[in-house]
CSV table of C-alpha atoms in Angstrom, one decimal:
chain,number,residue,atom,x,y,z
A,36,MET,CA,-19.2,-12.1,9.2
A,37,VAL,CA,-16.5,-12.0,11.9
A,38,TYR,CA,-16.5,-8.3,11.7
A,39,GLU,CA,-20.1,-8.1,12.2
A,40,ALA,CA,-20.0,-10.5,15.1
A,41,LEU,CA,-17.2,-8.6,16.9
A,42,VAL,CA,-19.2,-5.3,16.5
A,43,ALA,CA,-22.4,-6.9,17.5
A,44,SER,CA,-20.8,-7.9,20.9
A,45,ILE,CA,-20.4,-4.2,21.8
A,46,ARG,CA,-23.5,-2.7,20.3
A,47,SER,CA,-25.4,-2.5,23.5
A,48,ASN,CA,-22.6,-0.7,25.3
A,49,ILE,CA,-22.4,1.9,22.5
A,50,GLU,CA,-26.2,2.5,22.3
A,51,LYS,CA,-26.4,3.1,26.1
A,52,LYS,CA,-23.8,6.0,25.9
A,53,MET,CA,-24.9,7.5,22.8
A,54,ILE,CA,-26.2,11.0,22.2
A,55,SER,CA,-30.0,11.0,22.0
A,56,ASP,CA,-31.5,10.2,18.6
A,57,THR,CA,-33.0,13.7,18.6
A,58,TYR,CA,-29.6,14.9,17.6
A,59,VAL,CA,-27.8,11.9,16.2
A,60,MET,CA,-30.6,10.6,14.0
A,61,TRP,CA,-28.6,7.8,12.1
A,62,PRO,CA,-26.9,5.5,12.3
A,63,ARG,CA,-27.3,4.4,15.8
A,64,ALA,CA,-25.5,1.4,17.4
A,65,ASN,CA,-28.4,-0.7,16.6
A,66,TYR,CA,-30.2,-0.7,13.2
A,67,VAL,CA,-32.5,2.1,12.6
A,68,SER,CA,-34.0,3.4,9.3
A,69,LYS,CA,-32.6,6.5,7.9
A,70,ARG,CA,-34.4,9.9,8.7
A,71,TRP,CA,-32.9,12.2,6.1
A,72,GLY,CA,-36.2,14.2,5.4
A,73,GLU,CA,-36.5,14.8,9.2
A,74,PHE,CA,-32.8,15.5,9.5
A,75,GLU,CA,-33.0,18.1,6.7
A,76,LYS,CA,-36.0,20.0,8.2
A,77,ALA,CA,-34.7,20.0,11.8
A,78,PRO,CA,-32.6,23.4,11.6
A,79,ILE,CA,-35.7,25.2,10.2
A,80,ALA,CA,-37.8,24.5,13.2
A,81,THR,CA,-35.5,26.5,15.4
A,82,GLY,CA,-36.4,29.8,13.7
A,83,GLU,CA,-32.7,30.9,13.7
A,84,ASP,CA,-31.7,33.0,10.7
A,85,TYR,CA,-28.5,30.8,9.5
A,86,ILE,CA,-28.3,27.1,8.6
A,87,ILE,CA,-24.9,25.6,8.6
A,88,ASN,CA,-24.0,22.5,6.5
A,89,ILE,CA,-20.9,20.6,7.3
A,90,ASP,CA,-19.1,17.9,5.2
A,91,ILE,CA,-16.3,15.8,6.4
A,92,THR,CA,-13.5,15.0,3.9
A,93,ALA,CA,-13.5,11.3,3.0
A,94,PHE,CA,-14.9,10.3,6.4
A,95,TYR,CA,-15.0,6.5,6.1
A,96,ASP,CA,-11.7,6.3,4.6
A,97,SER,CA,-10.2,8.6,7.3
A,98,VAL,CA,-11.2,6.9,10.5
A,99,ASP,CA,-8.0,6.3,12.5
A,100,HIS,CA,-7.8,2.7,13.9
A,101,LEU,CA,-5.9,3.6,16.9
A,102,ILE,CA,-8.2,6.4,17.8
A,103,LEU,CA,-11.2,4.1,17.3
A,104,GLU,CA,-9.6,1.3,19.5
A,105,ASP,CA,-9.3,3.9,22.3
A,106,LYS,CA,-12.9,4.9,21.9
A,107,ILE,CA,-14.1,1.2,22.0
A,108,VAL,CA,-12.0,0.8,25.2
A,109,GLU,CA,-13.8,3.8,26.7
A,110,ILE,CA,-17.1,2.3,26.0
A,111,ILE,CA,-16.6,-1.3,27.0
A,112,GLY,CA,-13.8,-0.8,29.7
A,113,GLU,CA,-11.5,-3.5,28.2
A,114,ASN,CA,-9.2,-3.8,25.1
A,115,LYS,CA,-9.5,-7.4,23.9
A,116,ILE,CA,-12.4,-6.8,21.6
A,117,ALA,CA,-11.2,-3.2,20.7
A,118,ARG,CA,-7.9,-4.8,19.4
A,119,ALA,CA,-9.4,-7.5,17.5
A,120,ILE,CA,-11.6,-5.0,15.6
A,121,SER,CA,-8.7,-2.7,14.9
A,122,GLY,CA,-6.6,-5.7,13.8
A,123,PHE,CA,-9.3,-6.7,11.4
A,124,LEU,CA,-9.7,-3.3,10.1
A,125,GLY,CA,-5.9,-2.9,9.5
A,126,LYS,CA,-6.0,-6.1,7.3
A,127,VAL,CA,-9.1,-5.4,5.3
A,128,MET,CA,-8.2,-1.7,4.5
A,129,ASN,CA,-4.5,-2.6,4.2
A,130,SER,CA,-3.8,0.6,6.4
A,131,ASN,CA,-4.1,2.0,9.8
A,132,ARG,CA,-7.1,4.1,8.5
A,133,GLY,CA,-10.5,3.4,7.0
A,134,LEU,CA,-13.9,1.7,7.4
A,135,PRO,CA,-15.2,-0.7,4.7
A,136,GLN,CA,-18.4,1.1,3.5
A,137,GLY,CA,-21.9,-0.3,2.9
A,138,ILE,CA,-21.7,-2.5,6.1
A,139,LEU,CA,-23.9,-2.2,9.2
A,140,ALA,CA,-20.9,-2.8,11.5
A,141,SER,CA,-19.0,0.0,9.9
A,142,ASP,CA,-21.9,2.5,10.4
A,143,THR,CA,-22.0,1.6,14.2
A,144,LEU,CA,-18.3,2.3,14.5
A,145,ALA,CA,-18.5,5.4,12.5
A,146,THR,CA,-21.1,6.8,14.7
A,147,LEU,CA,-19.1,5.9,17.7
A,148,TYR,CA,-16.1,7.7,16.2
A,149,LEU,CA,-18.0,11.0,15.9
A,150,GLN,CA,-19.4,10.9,19.4
A,151,SER,CA,-16.9,13.3,20.7
A,152,LEU,CA,-17.9,15.8,18.0
A,153,ASP,CA,-21.5,15.4,18.9
A,154,SER,CA,-20.9,15.9,22.6
A,155,ALA,CA,-18.5,19.0,22.1
A,156,MET,CA,-21.1,20.8,19.7
A,157,LEU,CA,-24.1,20.1,22.1
A,158,ARG,CA,-22.1,21.2,25.2
A,159,SER,CA,-21.2,24.5,23.5
A,160,GLY,CA,-25.0,25.2,23.1
A,161,PHE,CA,-25.2,24.9,19.4
A,162,ASN,CA,-28.2,23.6,17.7
A,163,TYR,CA,-26.8,20.4,16.1
A,164,TRP,CA,-28.0,17.4,14.2
A,165,ARG,CA,-26.2,14.6,12.5
A,166,HIS,CA,-27.2,12.0,9.9
A,167,GLY,CA,-24.1,9.8,9.2
A,168,ASP,CA,-21.3,12.0,8.4
A,169,ASP,CA,-23.8,14.9,7.3
A,170,ILE,CA,-24.1,17.7,9.8
A,171,ARG,CA,-26.6,20.5,10.2
A,172,MET,CA,-26.5,23.5,12.7
A,173,SER,CA,-28.5,26.6,13.1
A,174,ALA,CA,-27.4,29.9,14.4
A,175,GLU,CA,-28.8,33.4,15.2
A,176,ASN,CA,-26.2,35.4,13.3
A,177,ILE,CA,-23.3,34.9,10.9
A,178,SER,CA,-20.6,35.3,13.7
A,179,GLN,CA,-22.1,32.4,15.6
A,180,ALA,CA,-22.4,30.3,12.6
A,181,ARG,CA,-18.7,30.9,11.8
A,182,GLN,CA,-17.8,30.0,15.4
A,183,SER,CA,-19.8,26.6,15.2
A,184,ILE,CA,-17.7,25.7,12.0
A,185,ALA,CA,-14.6,26.7,13.8
A,186,LEU,CA,-15.4,24.5,16.8
A,187,ALA,CA,-16.3,21.5,14.5
A,188,GLU,CA,-13.0,22.0,12.7
A,189,ILE,CA,-11.1,21.8,16.1
A,190,GLU,CA,-13.0,18.8,17.3
A,191,LEU,CA,-12.6,16.9,14.0
A,192,ARG,CA,-8.8,17.5,13.9
A,193,LYS,CA,-8.5,15.9,17.4
A,194,ILE,CA,-9.6,12.6,15.9
A,195,GLY,CA,-7.7,13.1,12.6
A,196,LEU,CA,-10.5,14.4,10.3
A,197,VAL,CA,-10.8,17.5,8.3
A,198,LEU,CA,-13.6,19.5,7.0
A,199,ASN,CA,-14.3,19.6,3.3
A,200,ALA,CA,-14.1,23.5,3.0
A,201,SER,CA,-15.7,23.5,-0.5
A,202,LYS,CA,-18.8,21.9,0.8
A,203,CYS,CA,-19.3,23.7,4.1
A,204,THR,CA,-21.8,26.4,3.8
A,205,ILE,CA,-23.7,29.0,5.8
A,206,GLN,CA,-27.0,29.7,4.2
A,207,ARG,CA,-29.8,32.2,5.1
A,208,ARG,CA,-32.7,30.0,6.5
A,209,GLU,CA,-35.1,31.1,3.7
A,210,HIS,CA,-32.7,30.0,1.0
A,211,TYR,CA,-32.0,26.7,2.7
A,212,ASP,CA,-35.8,26.3,3.1
A,213,SER,CA,-36.6,27.0,-0.5
A,214,HIS,CA,-34.4,24.2,-1.6
A,215,LEU,CA,-36.3,21.8,0.5
A,216,VAL,CA,-39.6,23.3,-0.4
A,217,GLU,CA,-38.6,23.0,-4.2
A,218,THR,CA,-38.2,19.3,-3.7
A,219,SER,CA,-41.3,18.7,-1.7
A,220,LYS,CA,-43.0,21.0,-4.3
A,221,VAL,CA,-42.0,18.6,-7.1
A,222,TYR,CA,-43.3,15.6,-5.2
A,223,GLU,CA,-46.7,17.1,-4.4
A,224,LEU,CA,-47.1,18.4,-8.0
A,225,ILE,CA,-46.3,14.9,-9.3
A,226,LYS,CA,-48.9,13.5,-6.9
A,227,GLN,CA,-51.6,16.1,-7.9
A,228,GLN,CA,-50.8,15.3,-11.8
A,229,LEU,CA,-51.2,11.6,-11.2
A,230,TYR,CA,-54.4,12.1,-9.2
A,231,GLU,CA,-56.0,14.4,-12.0
A,232,GLU,CA,-54.9,11.9,-14.7
A,233,LYS,CA,-56.7,9.1,-12.6
A,234,VAL,CA,-59.8,11.2,-12.4
A,235,VAL,CA,-60.0,11.8,-16.2
A,236,ASP,CA,-59.4,8.1,-17.0
A,237,ILE,CA,-62.0,6.9,-14.5
A,238,SER,CA,-64.5,9.5,-15.6
A,239,SER,CA,-64.4,8.3,-19.3
A,240,ASP,CA,-64.7,4.6,-18.4
A,241,SER,CA,-67.8,3.6,-16.9
A,242,ILE,CA,-66.8,0.0,-16.3
A,243,ALA,CA,-63.7,1.1,-14.5
A,244,LEU,CA,-65.7,3.5,-12.4
A,245,GLN,CA,-68.2,0.8,-11.3
A,246,ASP,CA,-65.3,-1.5,-10.4
A,247,LEU,CA,-63.8,1.3,-8.3
A,248,MET,CA,-67.1,2.1,-6.7
A,249,ASP,CA,-67.3,-1.6,-5.6
A,250,GLU,CA,-63.8,-1.5,-4.4
A,251,ALA,CA,-64.6,1.5,-2.3
A,252,GLU,CA,-67.7,-0.2,-1.1
A,253,LEU,CA,-70.0,2.6,-2.3
A,254,ASP,CA,-73.8,1.6,-1.9
A,255,ASP,CA,-75.8,0.5,-5.0
A,256,GLN,CA,-78.0,3.4,-4.5
A,257,MET,CA,-75.3,5.7,-5.5
A,258,LYS,CA,-74.7,3.6,-8.8
A,259,TRP,CA,-78.5,4.1,-9.6
A,260,ASP,CA,-78.5,7.7,-8.9
A,261,LEU,CA,-75.3,8.1,-11.1
A,262,PHE,CA,-76.0,5.7,-14.1
A,263,TYR,CA,-79.8,5.6,-14.4
A,264,HIS,CA,-81.5,8.6,-12.4
A,265,ASN,CA,-78.8,11.1,-13.3
A,266,SER,CA,-79.6,12.5,-9.9
A,267,ILE,CA,-76.0,13.1,-8.9
A,268,SER,CA,-73.0,14.1,-11.0
A,269,ILE,CA,-69.8,12.2,-11.7
A,270,GLU,CA,-68.0,14.9,-9.6
A,271,ASP,CA,-70.1,13.8,-6.6
A,272,VAL,CA,-68.9,10.3,-7.0
A,273,ILE,CA,-65.3,11.3,-7.5
A,274,ASN,CA,-65.4,13.2,-4.2
A,275,LYS,CA,-66.5,10.0,-2.5
A,276,LEU,CA,-63.8,8.1,-4.2
A,277,GLY,CA,-61.0,10.6,-3.5
A,278,GLU,CA,-58.6,8.5,-1.2
A,279,HIS,CA,-59.0,5.6,-3.8
A,280,LEU,CA,-57.8,7.7,-6.6
A,281,GLN,CA,-54.7,9.0,-4.8
A,282,PRO,CA,-51.6,7.5,-6.4
A,283,ASN,CA,-49.5,5.2,-4.3
A,284,GLU,CA,-45.9,5.7,-3.3
A,285,VAL,CA,-44.5,3.7,-6.3
A,286,GLU,CA,-46.4,5.6,-8.9
A,287,ILE,CA,-45.2,8.8,-7.4
A,288,ALA,CA,-41.5,7.5,-7.3
A,289,VAL,CA,-41.7,6.4,-10.9
A,290,SER,CA,-42.9,9.9,-12.1
A,291,LEU,CA,-40.4,11.6,-9.9
A,292,PHE,CA,-37.6,9.4,-11.1
A,293,ASN,CA,-38.5,10.1,-14.9
A,294,GLU,CA,-38.7,13.8,-14.2
A,295,THR,CA,-35.4,13.8,-12.4
A,296,MET,CA,-33.6,12.0,-15.0
A,297,ASN,CA,-35.0,14.7,-17.6
A,298,GLY,CA,-33.1,17.1,-15.4
A,299,ILE,CA,-29.8,15.4,-15.3
A,300,PRO,CA,-27.1,18.0,-14.6
A,301,ASP,CA,-25.4,17.9,-18.0
A,302,GLY,CA,-28.7,17.6,-20.0
A,303,ASP,CA,-30.6,20.3,-21.9
A,304,THR,CA,-32.9,21.3,-18.8
A,305,PRO,CA,-30.6,20.6,-15.9
A,306,LEU,CA,-31.7,20.5,-12.3
A,307,PRO,CA,-29.6,22.2,-9.5
A,308,LYS,CA,-27.1,19.4,-8.6
A,309,ASP,CA,-28.3,19.3,-5.0
A,310,GLN,CA,-31.9,18.8,-6.0
A,311,PHE,CA,-31.0,16.3,-8.6
A,312,HIS,CA,-29.1,14.1,-6.2
A,313,VAL,CA,-31.9,14.5,-3.5
A,314,GLN,CA,-34.6,13.4,-6.0
A,315,ILE,CA,-32.7,10.5,-7.5
A,316,LYS,CA,-32.0,9.0,-4.1
A,317,LYS,CA,-35.6,9.6,-2.9
A,318,SER,CA,-37.2,8.1,-6.0
A,319,MET,CA,-34.8,4.9,-6.2
A,320,LEU,CA,-35.3,4.1,-2.5
A,321,ARG,CA,-39.1,4.0,-3.0
A,322,LEU,CA,-38.8,2.1,-6.2
A,323,ALA,CA,-36.6,-0.5,-4.5
A,324,ALA,CA,-39.0,-0.9,-1.7
A,325,GLY,CA,-41.9,-1.4,-4.2
A,326,LYS,CA,-39.7,-3.7,-6.5
A,327,SER,CA,-40.7,-1.5,-9.5
A,328,ASP,CA,-38.4,-1.9,-12.5
A,329,ALA,CA,-39.1,1.7,-13.8
A,330,ALA,CA,-35.4,2.7,-13.2
A,331,ILE,CA,-33.9,-0.5,-14.3
A,332,THR,CA,-32.8,0.5,-17.8
A,333,LYS,CA,-30.9,3.6,-16.5
A,334,CYS,CA,-28.8,1.9,-13.9
A,335,SER,CA,-25.6,1.5,-15.9
A,336,SER,CA,-25.6,5.0,-17.1
A,337,LEU,CA,-26.3,6.3,-13.5
A,338,ILE,CA,-23.2,4.4,-12.3
A,339,ALA,CA,-21.1,5.6,-15.2
A,340,LYS,CA,-22.1,9.1,-14.7
A,341,PHE,CA,-22.3,9.3,-10.9
A,342,PRO,CA,-19.9,6.7,-9.3
A,343,ASP,CA,-21.0,7.9,-5.8
A,344,LYS,CA,-24.3,6.4,-6.5
A,345,THR,CA,-23.0,3.0,-7.1
A,346,GLU,CA,-24.3,1.6,-3.6
A,347,LEU,CA,-27.6,3.2,-4.2
A,348,VAL,CA,-28.0,1.7,-7.6
A,349,CYS,CA,-26.7,-1.7,-6.7
A,350,ASN,CA,-29.0,-2.1,-3.8
A,351,TYR,CA,-31.9,-1.1,-6.1
A,352,LEU,CA,-30.9,-3.8,-8.5
A,353,ILE,CA,-30.5,-6.4,-5.8
A,354,SER,CA,-34.1,-5.7,-4.7
A,355,LEU,CA,-35.3,-6.4,-8.2
A,356,SER,CA,-33.0,-9.3,-9.1
A,357,SER,CA,-35.4,-12.2,-8.1
A,358,LYS,CA,-38.2,-10.6,-10.3
A,359,TYR,CA,-36.2,-9.4,-13.2
A,360,PRO,CA,-32.8,-11.4,-13.3
A,361,GLU,CA,-32.1,-11.1,-16.9
A,362,GLU,CA,-32.6,-7.3,-17.0
A,363,THR,CA,-30.5,-6.8,-13.8
A,364,ALA,CA,-27.8,-8.9,-15.3
A,365,VAL,CA,-27.6,-6.8,-18.5
A,366,GLN,CA,-27.2,-3.5,-16.3
A,367,VAL,CA,-24.1,-4.8,-14.4
A,368,GLU,CA,-22.7,-6.4,-17.4
A,369,ASN,CA,-22.8,-3.1,-19.2
A,370,ILE,CA,-20.7,-1.6,-16.6
A,371,ILE,CA,-18.2,-4.3,-15.9
A,372,ASN,CA,-17.5,-4.9,-19.5
A,373,SER,CA,-17.0,-1.4,-20.2
A,374,ASP,CA,-13.8,0.8,-20.4
A,375,LEU,CA,-14.9,2.8,-17.4
A,376,PHE,CA,-12.4,2.9,-14.4
A,377,LEU,CA,-14.0,1.4,-11.5
A,378,THR,CA,-12.9,1.3,-7.9
A,379,SER,CA,-12.5,-1.9,-6.0
A,380,TRP,CA,-15.5,-0.8,-3.9
A,381,GLN,CA,-17.5,-0.4,-7.1
A,382,LYS,CA,-16.6,-3.7,-8.5
A,383,ALA,CA,-17.4,-5.3,-5.1
A,384,TRP,CA,-21.0,-4.0,-5.3
A,385,ILE,CA,-21.4,-4.8,-8.8
A,386,TYR,CA,-20.3,-8.5,-8.2
A,387,ARG,CA,-22.7,-8.6,-5.2
A,388,VAL,CA,-25.5,-7.8,-7.7
A,389,MET,CA,-24.2,-10.5,-10.1
A,390,LEU,CA,-24.3,-13.1,-7.3
A,391,GLU,CA,-28.1,-12.6,-7.4
A,392,CYS,CA,-28.6,-13.0,-11.1
A,393,SER,CA,-25.5,-15.2,-11.9
A,394,GLU,CA,-27.3,-17.7,-14.1
A,395,HIS,CA,-27.9,-14.9,-16.6
A,396,LEU,CA,-24.2,-13.8,-16.9
A,397,THR,CA,-22.7,-14.2,-20.5
A,398,ASP,CA,-19.4,-15.9,-20.9
A,399,ASP,CA,-17.7,-12.8,-21.6
A,400,THR,CA,-18.8,-11.4,-18.2
A,401,LYS,CA,-17.6,-14.7,-16.5
A,402,SER,CA,-14.2,-14.3,-18.2
A,403,THR,CA,-13.9,-10.7,-17.0
A,404,ILE,CA,-14.6,-11.9,-13.4
A,405,LEU,CA,-12.2,-14.8,-13.6
A,406,ASN,CA,-9.4,-12.4,-14.9
A,407,ASN,CA,-10.0,-10.3,-11.9
A,408,CYS,CA,-10.0,-13.2,-9.5
A,409,ASN,CA,-6.7,-14.2,-10.8
A,410,ASP,CA,-5.2,-10.8,-10.6
A,411,GLN,CA,-3.1,-10.8,-7.5
A,412,TYR,CA,-2.7,-6.9,-7.8
A,413,SER,CA,-6.6,-6.5,-7.5
A,414,HIS,CA,-7.8,-5.7,-4.0
A,415,TRP,CA,-9.1,-8.6,-2.0
A,416,LEU,CA,-12.5,-6.8,-1.5
A,417,GLU,CA,-13.4,-7.3,-5.2
A,418,ARG,CA,-11.6,-10.5,-5.7
A,419,VAL,CA,-13.6,-12.5,-3.1
A,420,GLU,CA,-16.8,-11.0,-4.2
A,421,GLY,CA,-15.8,-12.3,-7.7
A,422,PHE,CA,-15.0,-15.7,-6.2
A,423,LYS,CA,-18.5,-16.1,-4.8
A,424,VAL,CA,-20.1,-15.3,-8.1
A,425,LEU,CA,-18.0,-17.9,-10.0
A,426,SER,CA,-18.3,-20.5,-7.2
A,427,LYS,CA,-22.2,-20.2,-7.3
A,428,LEU,CA,-22.0,-21.0,-11.1
A,429,GLY,CA,-19.6,-23.9,-10.3
A,430,GLU,CA,-17.0,-22.2,-12.5
A,431,LEU,CA,-14.3,-21.1,-10.1
A,432,PRO,CA,-11.2,-23.1,-10.2
A,433,PHE,CA,-10.7,-24.7,-6.7
A,434,LYS,CA,-7.1,-23.9,-6.7
A,435,LEU,CA,-7.9,-20.1,-6.5
A,436,ILE,CA,-9.6,-20.9,-3.0
A,437,ARG,CA,-6.9,-23.2,-1.8
A,438,GLN,CA,-4.0,-20.6,-2.9
A,439,SER,CA,-5.9,-17.6,-1.5
A,440,TRP,CA,-6.6,-19.3,1.9
A,441,GLU,CA,-2.9,-19.1,2.8
A,442,VAL,CA,-2.4,-15.4,1.8
A,443,ALA,CA,-5.7,-13.7,2.1
A,444,PRO,CA,-6.2,-11.2,5.0
A,445,ILE,CA,-8.2,-13.0,7.8
A,446,VAL,CA,-11.2,-10.7,7.5
A,447,TYR,CA,-11.9,-12.1,4.0
A,448,LYS,CA,-11.6,-15.8,5.0
A,449,PRO,CA,-15.3,-16.0,5.7
A,450,ASP,CA,-15.9,-15.1,2.0
A,451,LEU,CA,-13.5,-17.8,0.8
A,452,ILE,CA,-15.5,-20.3,3.0
A,453,ALA,CA,-18.8,-18.9,1.4
A,454,SER,CA,-17.2,-19.5,-2.0
A,455,ALA,CA,-16.3,-23.0,-1.0
A,456,VAL,CA,-19.8,-23.8,0.2
A,457,TYR,CA,-21.3,-22.6,-3.1
A,458,LEU,CA,-18.5,-24.6,-5.0
A,459,SER,CA,-19.0,-27.8,-3.0
A,460,GLN,CA,-22.2,-28.5,-4.9
A,461,SER,CA,-20.1,-29.5,-8.0
A,462,CYS,CA,-16.5,-30.0,-6.6
A,463,LYS,CA,-15.4,-32.8,-4.4
A,464,GLU,CA,-12.2,-30.9,-3.6
A,465,SER,CA,-14.2,-28.1,-2.2
A,466,GLU,CA,-16.1,-30.6,0.1
A,467,ARG,CA,-13.0,-31.8,1.5
A,468,PHE,CA,-11.7,-28.3,2.0
A,469,LEU,CA,-14.9,-27.6,4.2
A,470,GLU,CA,-14.1,-30.8,6.1
A,471,GLY,CA,-10.5,-29.6,6.6
A,472,ILE,CA,-11.6,-26.2,8.3
A,473,LYS,CA,-13.8,-27.8,10.8
A,474,GLN,CA,-11.1,-27.7,13.5
A,475,SER,CA,-11.7,-24.1,14.0
A,476,PRO,CA,-14.9,-23.3,15.7
A,477,ILE,CA,-15.4,-19.9,14.1
A,478,GLU,CA,-14.7,-21.2,10.5
A,479,ARG,CA,-17.1,-24.1,11.2
A,480,VAL,CA,-19.9,-21.7,12.3
A,481,VAL,CA,-19.2,-19.6,9.3
A,482,ALA,CA,-19.5,-22.5,6.9
A,483,ARG,CA,-22.7,-23.8,8.6
A,484,HIS,CA,-24.2,-20.4,8.3
A,485,CYS,CA,-23.3,-20.2,4.6
A,486,ALA,CA,-24.7,-23.6,4.0
A,487,ASN,CA,-28.0,-22.9,5.8
A,488,ARG,CA,-28.5,-19.7,3.8
A,489,MET,CA,-27.8,-21.3,0.7
A,490,GLU,CA,-30.5,-23.9,1.4
A,491,ALA,CA,-33.0,-21.2,2.4
A,492,LEU,CA,-32.3,-19.3,-0.8
A,493,SER,CA,-32.8,-22.6,-2.8
A,494,ALA,CA,-36.0,-23.2,-1.0
A,495,GLN,CA,-37.3,-19.7,-1.6
A,496,LYS,CA,-36.4,-19.9,-5.3
A,497,GLU,CA,-38.4,-23.1,-5.7
A,498,ILE,CA,-41.5,-21.5,-4.0
A,499,ASN,CA,-41.3,-18.4,-6.4
């Protein structure tokens, strides 16, 4: 929360000096929706023969805090906030490099960090677009394409970053286009198949057909002409009902997800890896938006097979947790209680899901979380998320909050305050702890914010 507040104070300054969103599509200094589809298509529109794909090795983990501090000073003209942000990052990452992932504030700083690269590539005349740390360029010939990669490498090294050579590619435009077309083709094919299935179903069910005609506000004369006079065919009615028979985005996403899972890379009929990852991301984002549980039973296996999809899968589960809390709990429990190696970042995401379905966690799971919370060798990132889960259940020993308060990096203290707020519902010691931090205006504000949020969530739960 403190981290978010510090970055929020400089967002407007960063946005004013950012490259146009024609070229830097996402993230911006302020929150904007992702534009991945538009980003992927941008190089094709130039008509140039070669498309360049550039990947940065471990970008978020490699951001140098001192370089970032200098960039913030350049933007805002003073160093107080820059040093505060750099100091926070040093403590949270336990290093002089890295940004915590999955946080809006980190996305803002990440896009600021790459501004010098954006400027250099555009000044040199290259067709260039960036979405996060993914970069696309186009070039007239192979020589120019190689020059663009060479320049990008020079600019990245200036800010302590390196290219991931194994993922930097130069493709003929038609080959690059065919990959995008294939994904789009699958989407359109699914859409058409669903439409045709609806036509067959509605054509064989007169009651459903009449209901749909009412919904489409077709006049009664058409019903008479179809059902009694037989003066028009069912095909004539279907043509009038066309837009009402089109599948919605969630229906398409369900079919796309199922078809994609049938093409898992190590399966019997594998899809190309790039296509699989594009389709799984596209389908799960739409399923999350529509709160569809179509993918819920596959979540634990997706995290197990594709650790890099942890954030995507956990965000999907969080979107479903209020509607399907038990099913959500089962999926994250399957992962946390398995023998899989999980990074601190993965555990933190899984605990965030558990916070939303905490009432349905088993005793074994709560024991696993408690062991993690007690483990002094575990990263604070995962420990404080575990604190919040157990505190919400009233099962975190208060001594863990008290002991951690003295030794935890300052960036995690808001999480400890949140844990204390949760625990205060059942623990007098926690109530007294919250009174004891009121001397600090920042900590007092954090505590009040947490309490207000908890009240709002409780009220929403009662409504539901």
